[in-house]
Short mmCIF file of C-alpha atoms in Angstrom, two decimals:
data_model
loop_
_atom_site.label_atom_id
_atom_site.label_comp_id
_atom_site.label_asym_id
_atom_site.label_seq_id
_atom_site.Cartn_x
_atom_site.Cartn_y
_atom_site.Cartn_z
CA UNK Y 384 41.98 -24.68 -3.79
CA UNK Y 385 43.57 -28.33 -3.92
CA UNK Y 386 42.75 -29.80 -7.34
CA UNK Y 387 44.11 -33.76 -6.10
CA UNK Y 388 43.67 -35.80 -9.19
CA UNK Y 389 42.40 -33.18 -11.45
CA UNK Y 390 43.81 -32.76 -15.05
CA UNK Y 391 45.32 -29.62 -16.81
CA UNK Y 392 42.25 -29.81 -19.46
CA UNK Y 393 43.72 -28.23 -23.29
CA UNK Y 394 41.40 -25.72 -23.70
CA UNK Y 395 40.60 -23.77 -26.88
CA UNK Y 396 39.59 -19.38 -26.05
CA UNK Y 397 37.61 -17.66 -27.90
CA UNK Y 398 36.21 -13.51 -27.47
CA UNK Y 399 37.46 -11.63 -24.66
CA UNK Y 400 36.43 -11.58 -20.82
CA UNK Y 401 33.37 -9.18 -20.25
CA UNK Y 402 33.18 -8.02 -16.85
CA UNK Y 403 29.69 -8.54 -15.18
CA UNK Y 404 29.12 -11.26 -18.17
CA UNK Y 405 29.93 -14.97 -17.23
CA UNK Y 406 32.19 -16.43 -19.63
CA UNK Y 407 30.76 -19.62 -21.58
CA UNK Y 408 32.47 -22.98 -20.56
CA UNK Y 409 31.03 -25.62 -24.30
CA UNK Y 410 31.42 -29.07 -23.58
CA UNK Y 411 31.93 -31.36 -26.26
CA UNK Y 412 30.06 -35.15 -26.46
CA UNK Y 413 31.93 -38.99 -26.06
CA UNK Y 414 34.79 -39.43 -28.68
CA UNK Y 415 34.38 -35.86 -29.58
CA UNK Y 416 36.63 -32.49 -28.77
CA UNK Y 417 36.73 -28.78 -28.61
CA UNK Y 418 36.73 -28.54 -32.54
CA UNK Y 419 33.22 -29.46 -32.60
CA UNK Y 420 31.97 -26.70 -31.07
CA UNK Y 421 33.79 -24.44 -33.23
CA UNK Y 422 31.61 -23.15 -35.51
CA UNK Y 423 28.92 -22.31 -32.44
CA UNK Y 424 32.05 -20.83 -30.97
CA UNK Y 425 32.92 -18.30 -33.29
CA UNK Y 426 29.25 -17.37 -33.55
CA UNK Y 427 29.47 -16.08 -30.15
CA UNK Y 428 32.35 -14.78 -29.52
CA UNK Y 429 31.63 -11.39 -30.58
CA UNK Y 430 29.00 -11.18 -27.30
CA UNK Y 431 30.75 -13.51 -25.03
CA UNK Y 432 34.18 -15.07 -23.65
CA UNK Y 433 34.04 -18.27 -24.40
CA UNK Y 434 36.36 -21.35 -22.79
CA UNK Y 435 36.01 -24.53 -24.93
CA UNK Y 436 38.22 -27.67 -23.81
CA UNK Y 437 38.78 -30.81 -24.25
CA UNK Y 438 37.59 -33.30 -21.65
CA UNK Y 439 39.88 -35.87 -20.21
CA UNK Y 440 41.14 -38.84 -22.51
CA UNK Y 441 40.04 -36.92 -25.40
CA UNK Y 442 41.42 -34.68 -28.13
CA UNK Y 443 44.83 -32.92 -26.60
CA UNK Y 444 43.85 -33.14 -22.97
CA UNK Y 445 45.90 -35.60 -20.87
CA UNK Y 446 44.74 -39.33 -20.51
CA UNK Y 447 43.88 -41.27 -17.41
CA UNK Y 448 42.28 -44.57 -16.48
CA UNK Y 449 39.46 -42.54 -14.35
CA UNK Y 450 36.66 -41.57 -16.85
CA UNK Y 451 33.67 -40.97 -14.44
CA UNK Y 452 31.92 -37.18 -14.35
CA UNK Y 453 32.66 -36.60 -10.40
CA UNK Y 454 36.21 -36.60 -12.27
CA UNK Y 455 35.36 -34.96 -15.53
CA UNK Y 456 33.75 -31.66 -12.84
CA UNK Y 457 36.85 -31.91 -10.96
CA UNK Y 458 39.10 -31.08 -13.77
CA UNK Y 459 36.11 -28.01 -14.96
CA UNK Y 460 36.94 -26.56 -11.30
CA UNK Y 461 40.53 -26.62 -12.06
CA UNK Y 462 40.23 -25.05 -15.31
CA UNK Y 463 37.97 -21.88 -14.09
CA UNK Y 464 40.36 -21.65 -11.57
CA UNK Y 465 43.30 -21.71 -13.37
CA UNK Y 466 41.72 -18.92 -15.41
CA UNK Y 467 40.58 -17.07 -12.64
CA UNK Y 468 36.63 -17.18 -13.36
CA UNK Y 469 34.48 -17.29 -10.23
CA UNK Y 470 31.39 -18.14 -12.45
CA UNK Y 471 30.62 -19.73 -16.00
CA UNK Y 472 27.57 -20.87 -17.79
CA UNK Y 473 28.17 -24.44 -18.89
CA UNK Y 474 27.02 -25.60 -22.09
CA UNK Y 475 27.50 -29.54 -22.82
CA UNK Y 476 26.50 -31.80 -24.74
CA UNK Y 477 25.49 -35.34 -24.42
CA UNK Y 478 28.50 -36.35 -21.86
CA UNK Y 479 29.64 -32.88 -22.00
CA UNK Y 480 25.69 -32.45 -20.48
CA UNK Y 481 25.87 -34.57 -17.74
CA UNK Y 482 29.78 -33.44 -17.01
CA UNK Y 483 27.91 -29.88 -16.75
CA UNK Y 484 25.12 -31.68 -14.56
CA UNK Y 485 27.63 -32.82 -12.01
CA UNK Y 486 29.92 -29.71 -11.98
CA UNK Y 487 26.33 -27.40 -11.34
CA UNK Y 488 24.89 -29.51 -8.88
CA UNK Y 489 27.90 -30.64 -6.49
CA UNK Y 490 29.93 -26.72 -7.27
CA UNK Y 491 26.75 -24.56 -7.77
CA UNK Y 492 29.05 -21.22 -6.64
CA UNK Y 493 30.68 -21.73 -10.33
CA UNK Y 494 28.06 -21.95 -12.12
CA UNK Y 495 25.65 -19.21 -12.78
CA UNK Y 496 22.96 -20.74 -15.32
CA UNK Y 497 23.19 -24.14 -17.20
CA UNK Y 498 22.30 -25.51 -20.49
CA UNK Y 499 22.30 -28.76 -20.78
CA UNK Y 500 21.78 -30.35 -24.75
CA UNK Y 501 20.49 -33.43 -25.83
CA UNK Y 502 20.80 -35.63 -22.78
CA UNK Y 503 18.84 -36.04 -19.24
CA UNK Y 504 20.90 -37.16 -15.56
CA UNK Y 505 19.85 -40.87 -16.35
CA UNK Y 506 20.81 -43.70 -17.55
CA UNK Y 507 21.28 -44.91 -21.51
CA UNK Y 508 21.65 -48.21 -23.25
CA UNK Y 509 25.55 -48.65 -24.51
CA UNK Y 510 25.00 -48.73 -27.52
CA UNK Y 511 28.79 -47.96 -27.89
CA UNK Y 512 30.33 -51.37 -28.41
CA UNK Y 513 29.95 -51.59 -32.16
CA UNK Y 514 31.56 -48.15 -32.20
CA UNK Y 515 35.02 -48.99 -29.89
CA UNK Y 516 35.37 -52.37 -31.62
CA UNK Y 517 35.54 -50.63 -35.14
CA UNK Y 518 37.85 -48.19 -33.97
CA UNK Y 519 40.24 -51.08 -32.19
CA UNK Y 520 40.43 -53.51 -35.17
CA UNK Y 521 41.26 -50.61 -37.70
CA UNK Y 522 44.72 -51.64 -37.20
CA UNK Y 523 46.44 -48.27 -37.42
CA UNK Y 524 49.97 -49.55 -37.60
CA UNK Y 525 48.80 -50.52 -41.00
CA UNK Y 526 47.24 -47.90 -42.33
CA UNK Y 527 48.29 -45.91 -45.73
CA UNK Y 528 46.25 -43.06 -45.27
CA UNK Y 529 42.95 -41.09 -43.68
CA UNK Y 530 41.21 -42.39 -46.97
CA UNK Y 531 41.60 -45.62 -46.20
CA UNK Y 532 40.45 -45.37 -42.61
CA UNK Y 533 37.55 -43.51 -43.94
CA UNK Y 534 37.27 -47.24 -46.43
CA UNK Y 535 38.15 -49.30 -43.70
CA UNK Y 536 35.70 -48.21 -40.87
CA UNK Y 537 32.48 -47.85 -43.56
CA UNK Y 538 32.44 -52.01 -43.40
CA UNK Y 539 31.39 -51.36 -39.79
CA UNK Y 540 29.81 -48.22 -39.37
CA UNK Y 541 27.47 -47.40 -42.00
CA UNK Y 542 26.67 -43.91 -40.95
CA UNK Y 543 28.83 -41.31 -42.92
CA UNK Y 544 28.24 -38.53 -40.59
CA UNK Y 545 29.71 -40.98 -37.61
CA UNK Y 546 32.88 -42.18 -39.74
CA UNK Y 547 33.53 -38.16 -40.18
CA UNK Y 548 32.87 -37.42 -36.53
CA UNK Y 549 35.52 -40.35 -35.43
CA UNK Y 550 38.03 -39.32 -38.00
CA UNK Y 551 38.26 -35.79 -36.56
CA UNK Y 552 40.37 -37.70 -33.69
CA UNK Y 553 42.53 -39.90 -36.17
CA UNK Y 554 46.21 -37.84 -36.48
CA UNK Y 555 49.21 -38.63 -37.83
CA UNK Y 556 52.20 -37.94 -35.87
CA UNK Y 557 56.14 -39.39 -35.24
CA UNK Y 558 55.27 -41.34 -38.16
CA UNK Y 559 52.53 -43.13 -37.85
CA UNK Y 560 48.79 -42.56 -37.26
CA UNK Y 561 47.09 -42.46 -33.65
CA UNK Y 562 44.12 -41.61 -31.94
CA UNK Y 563 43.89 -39.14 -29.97
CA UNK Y 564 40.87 -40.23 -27.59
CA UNK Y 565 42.03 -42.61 -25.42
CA UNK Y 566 39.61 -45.58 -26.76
CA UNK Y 567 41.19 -48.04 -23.66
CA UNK Y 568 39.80 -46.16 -20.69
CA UNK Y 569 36.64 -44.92 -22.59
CA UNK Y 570 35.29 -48.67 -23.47
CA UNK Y 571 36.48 -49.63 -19.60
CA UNK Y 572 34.50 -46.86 -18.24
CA UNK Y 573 31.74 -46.77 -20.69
CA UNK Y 574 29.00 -47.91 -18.55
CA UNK Y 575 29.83 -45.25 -16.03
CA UNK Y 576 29.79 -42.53 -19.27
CA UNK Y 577 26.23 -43.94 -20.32
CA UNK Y 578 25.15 -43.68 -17.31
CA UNK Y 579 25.06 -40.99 -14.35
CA UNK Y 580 25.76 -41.33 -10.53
CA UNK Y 581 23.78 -41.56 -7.74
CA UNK Y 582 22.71 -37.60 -6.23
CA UNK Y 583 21.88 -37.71 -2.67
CA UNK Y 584 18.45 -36.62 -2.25
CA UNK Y 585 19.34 -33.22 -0.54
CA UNK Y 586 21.19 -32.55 -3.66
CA UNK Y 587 19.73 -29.73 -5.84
CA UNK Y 588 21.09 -26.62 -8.90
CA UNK Y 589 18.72 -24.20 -7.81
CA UNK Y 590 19.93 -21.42 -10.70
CA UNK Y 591 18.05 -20.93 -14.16
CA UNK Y 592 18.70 -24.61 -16.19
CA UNK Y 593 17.60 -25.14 -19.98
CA UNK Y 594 17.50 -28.37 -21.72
CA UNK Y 595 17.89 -27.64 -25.25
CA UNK Y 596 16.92 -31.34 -27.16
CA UNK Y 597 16.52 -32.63 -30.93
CA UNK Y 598 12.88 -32.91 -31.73
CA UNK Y 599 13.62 -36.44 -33.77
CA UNK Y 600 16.69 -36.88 -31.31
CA UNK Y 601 14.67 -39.42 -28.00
CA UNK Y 602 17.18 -39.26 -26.14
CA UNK Y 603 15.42 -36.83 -23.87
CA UNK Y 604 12.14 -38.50 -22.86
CA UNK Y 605 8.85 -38.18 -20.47
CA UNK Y 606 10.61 -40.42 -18.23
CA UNK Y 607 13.33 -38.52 -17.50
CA UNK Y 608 11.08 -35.28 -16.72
CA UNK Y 609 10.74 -36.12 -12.82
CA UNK Y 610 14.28 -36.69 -11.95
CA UNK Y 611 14.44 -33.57 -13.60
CA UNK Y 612 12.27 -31.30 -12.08
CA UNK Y 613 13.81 -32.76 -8.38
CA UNK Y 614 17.64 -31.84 -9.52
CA UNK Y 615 16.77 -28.76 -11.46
CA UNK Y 616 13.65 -27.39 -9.85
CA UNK Y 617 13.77 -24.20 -12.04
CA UNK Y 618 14.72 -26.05 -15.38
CA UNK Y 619 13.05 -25.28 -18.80
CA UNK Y 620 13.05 -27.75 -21.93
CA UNK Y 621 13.17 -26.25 -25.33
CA UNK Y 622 13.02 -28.40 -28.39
CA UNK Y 623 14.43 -27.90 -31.44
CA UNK Y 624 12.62 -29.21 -34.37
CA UNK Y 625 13.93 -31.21 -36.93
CA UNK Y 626 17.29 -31.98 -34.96
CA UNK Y 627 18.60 -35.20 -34.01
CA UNK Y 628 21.20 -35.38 -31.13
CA UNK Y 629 23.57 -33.08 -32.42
CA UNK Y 630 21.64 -30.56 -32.44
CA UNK Y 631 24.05 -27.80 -32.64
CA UNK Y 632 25.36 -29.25 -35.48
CA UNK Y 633 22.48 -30.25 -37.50
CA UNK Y 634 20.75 -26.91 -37.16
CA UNK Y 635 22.86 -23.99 -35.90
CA UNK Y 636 20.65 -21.64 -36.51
CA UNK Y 637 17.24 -22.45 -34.30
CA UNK Y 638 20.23 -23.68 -31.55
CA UNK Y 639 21.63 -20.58 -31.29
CA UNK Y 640 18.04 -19.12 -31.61
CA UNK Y 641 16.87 -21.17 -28.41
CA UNK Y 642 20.23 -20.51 -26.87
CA UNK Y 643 20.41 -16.61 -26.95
CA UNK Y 644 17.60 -15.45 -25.06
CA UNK Y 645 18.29 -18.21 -21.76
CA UNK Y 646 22.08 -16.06 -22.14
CA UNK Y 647 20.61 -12.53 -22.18
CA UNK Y 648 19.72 -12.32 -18.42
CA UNK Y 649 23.33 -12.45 -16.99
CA UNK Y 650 24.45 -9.58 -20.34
#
């Protein structure tokens, strides 16, 4: 098929194809990449073939000024098609959640269950600002080492775990230091990230759809539960206790735990 503006997405492999067994497709959050979903990866990829890349303008996947998840599915379509799957059971997270969203409800033939964690088809607050203007004054043409980014971008952003999750993208290469997100388009198009677009009303996933969430996380709430139930009639919610939004990170173990049985049925 025609990919038009679709992107040639880097993409990290892990286990081998399992015929009869849809390969996993684990989508990384905002200002994130593949290597977060490593350790999950590798967990798995003794049962399962696993595809694990990095969305557009982040990590090693090309950059472009269109940041918007009719996009973001686009490029998903090229990728299972440039690797021959027919089907895949997407796993995202956060933005990686609602990239999964769009790419089961508007190409439901790809996908043959969905797990969507820590995030609902709605709307958020940005609370991203403080975040991208950190990042953009750290003044990279000046900086000595990762140490004192690390220095530098605790004046701003008090959260440890955060600084360590943005550093992950902060490489030095052709002498100098860079990131590799492309922080530009993402704080242009961040209101479109935040939020989700409009699903025509005839629009429906009717396959098997779990919502895996952080018990202290909020971010999925009772509100959310009837646009829910109309896009995903057959979706389950699971949550995870003691986890905030990164819930696969913060504990592994019950994730995986809530995970596994939703990915027996297509073993």
């Amino acid at each position: 098929m025609g990919h038009g503006e679709a992107l040639r997405l880097h993409c990290r492999e892990y286990g081998r194809y399992r015929e009869g067994r849809p390969s996993l497709l684990l989508l990384h959050g905002l200002l994130g990449s593949s290597v977060n979903w490593h350790t999950i990866a590798r967990r798995l990829e003794g049962e399962y073939h696993l595809l694990v890349p990095d969305l557009r303008n982040h990590g090693r996947s090309p950059h472009h000024a269109e940041c918007g998840y009719p996009a973001m599915a686009a490029d998903l379509v090229r990728l299972l098609d440039d690797h021959g799957l027919e089907q895949v059971i997407p796993v995202g997270h956060s933005m990686g959640g609602k990239a999964a969203m769009w790419l089961a409800l508007h190409h439901p033939e790809g996908v043959a269950r969905l797990v969507v964690v820590d995030v609902a088809p709605a709307a958020y607050p940005n609370r991203f600002a403080p975040i991208f203007r950190a990042l953009g004054q750290l003044e990279l043409e000046r900086l000595a080492d990762r140490e004192e980014a690390r220095r530098r971008l605790g004046r701003d952003l008090g959260d440890p775990a955060l600084r360590e999750y943005l550093l992950q993208n902060l490489v030095y290469e052709g002498g100098g230091w860079r990131w590799r997100m492309n922080l530009s388009a993402l704080s242009r198009g961040i209101d479109r990230i935040v939020g989700f677009p409009d699903v025509a009303e005839w629009v429906q996933y009717p396959g098997e759809v779990l919502f895996l969430h952080g018990g202290n996380s909020g971010y999925l709430r009772p509100g959310h539960q009837g646009t829910i139930r109309r896009l995903f009639p057959s979706a389950r919610l699971r949550m995870i206790p003691g986890a905030g939004h990164w819930v696969y990170a913060e504990r592994p173990g019950p994730f995986l735990d809530g995970l596994s049985p939703f990915l027996s049925p297509a073993v």
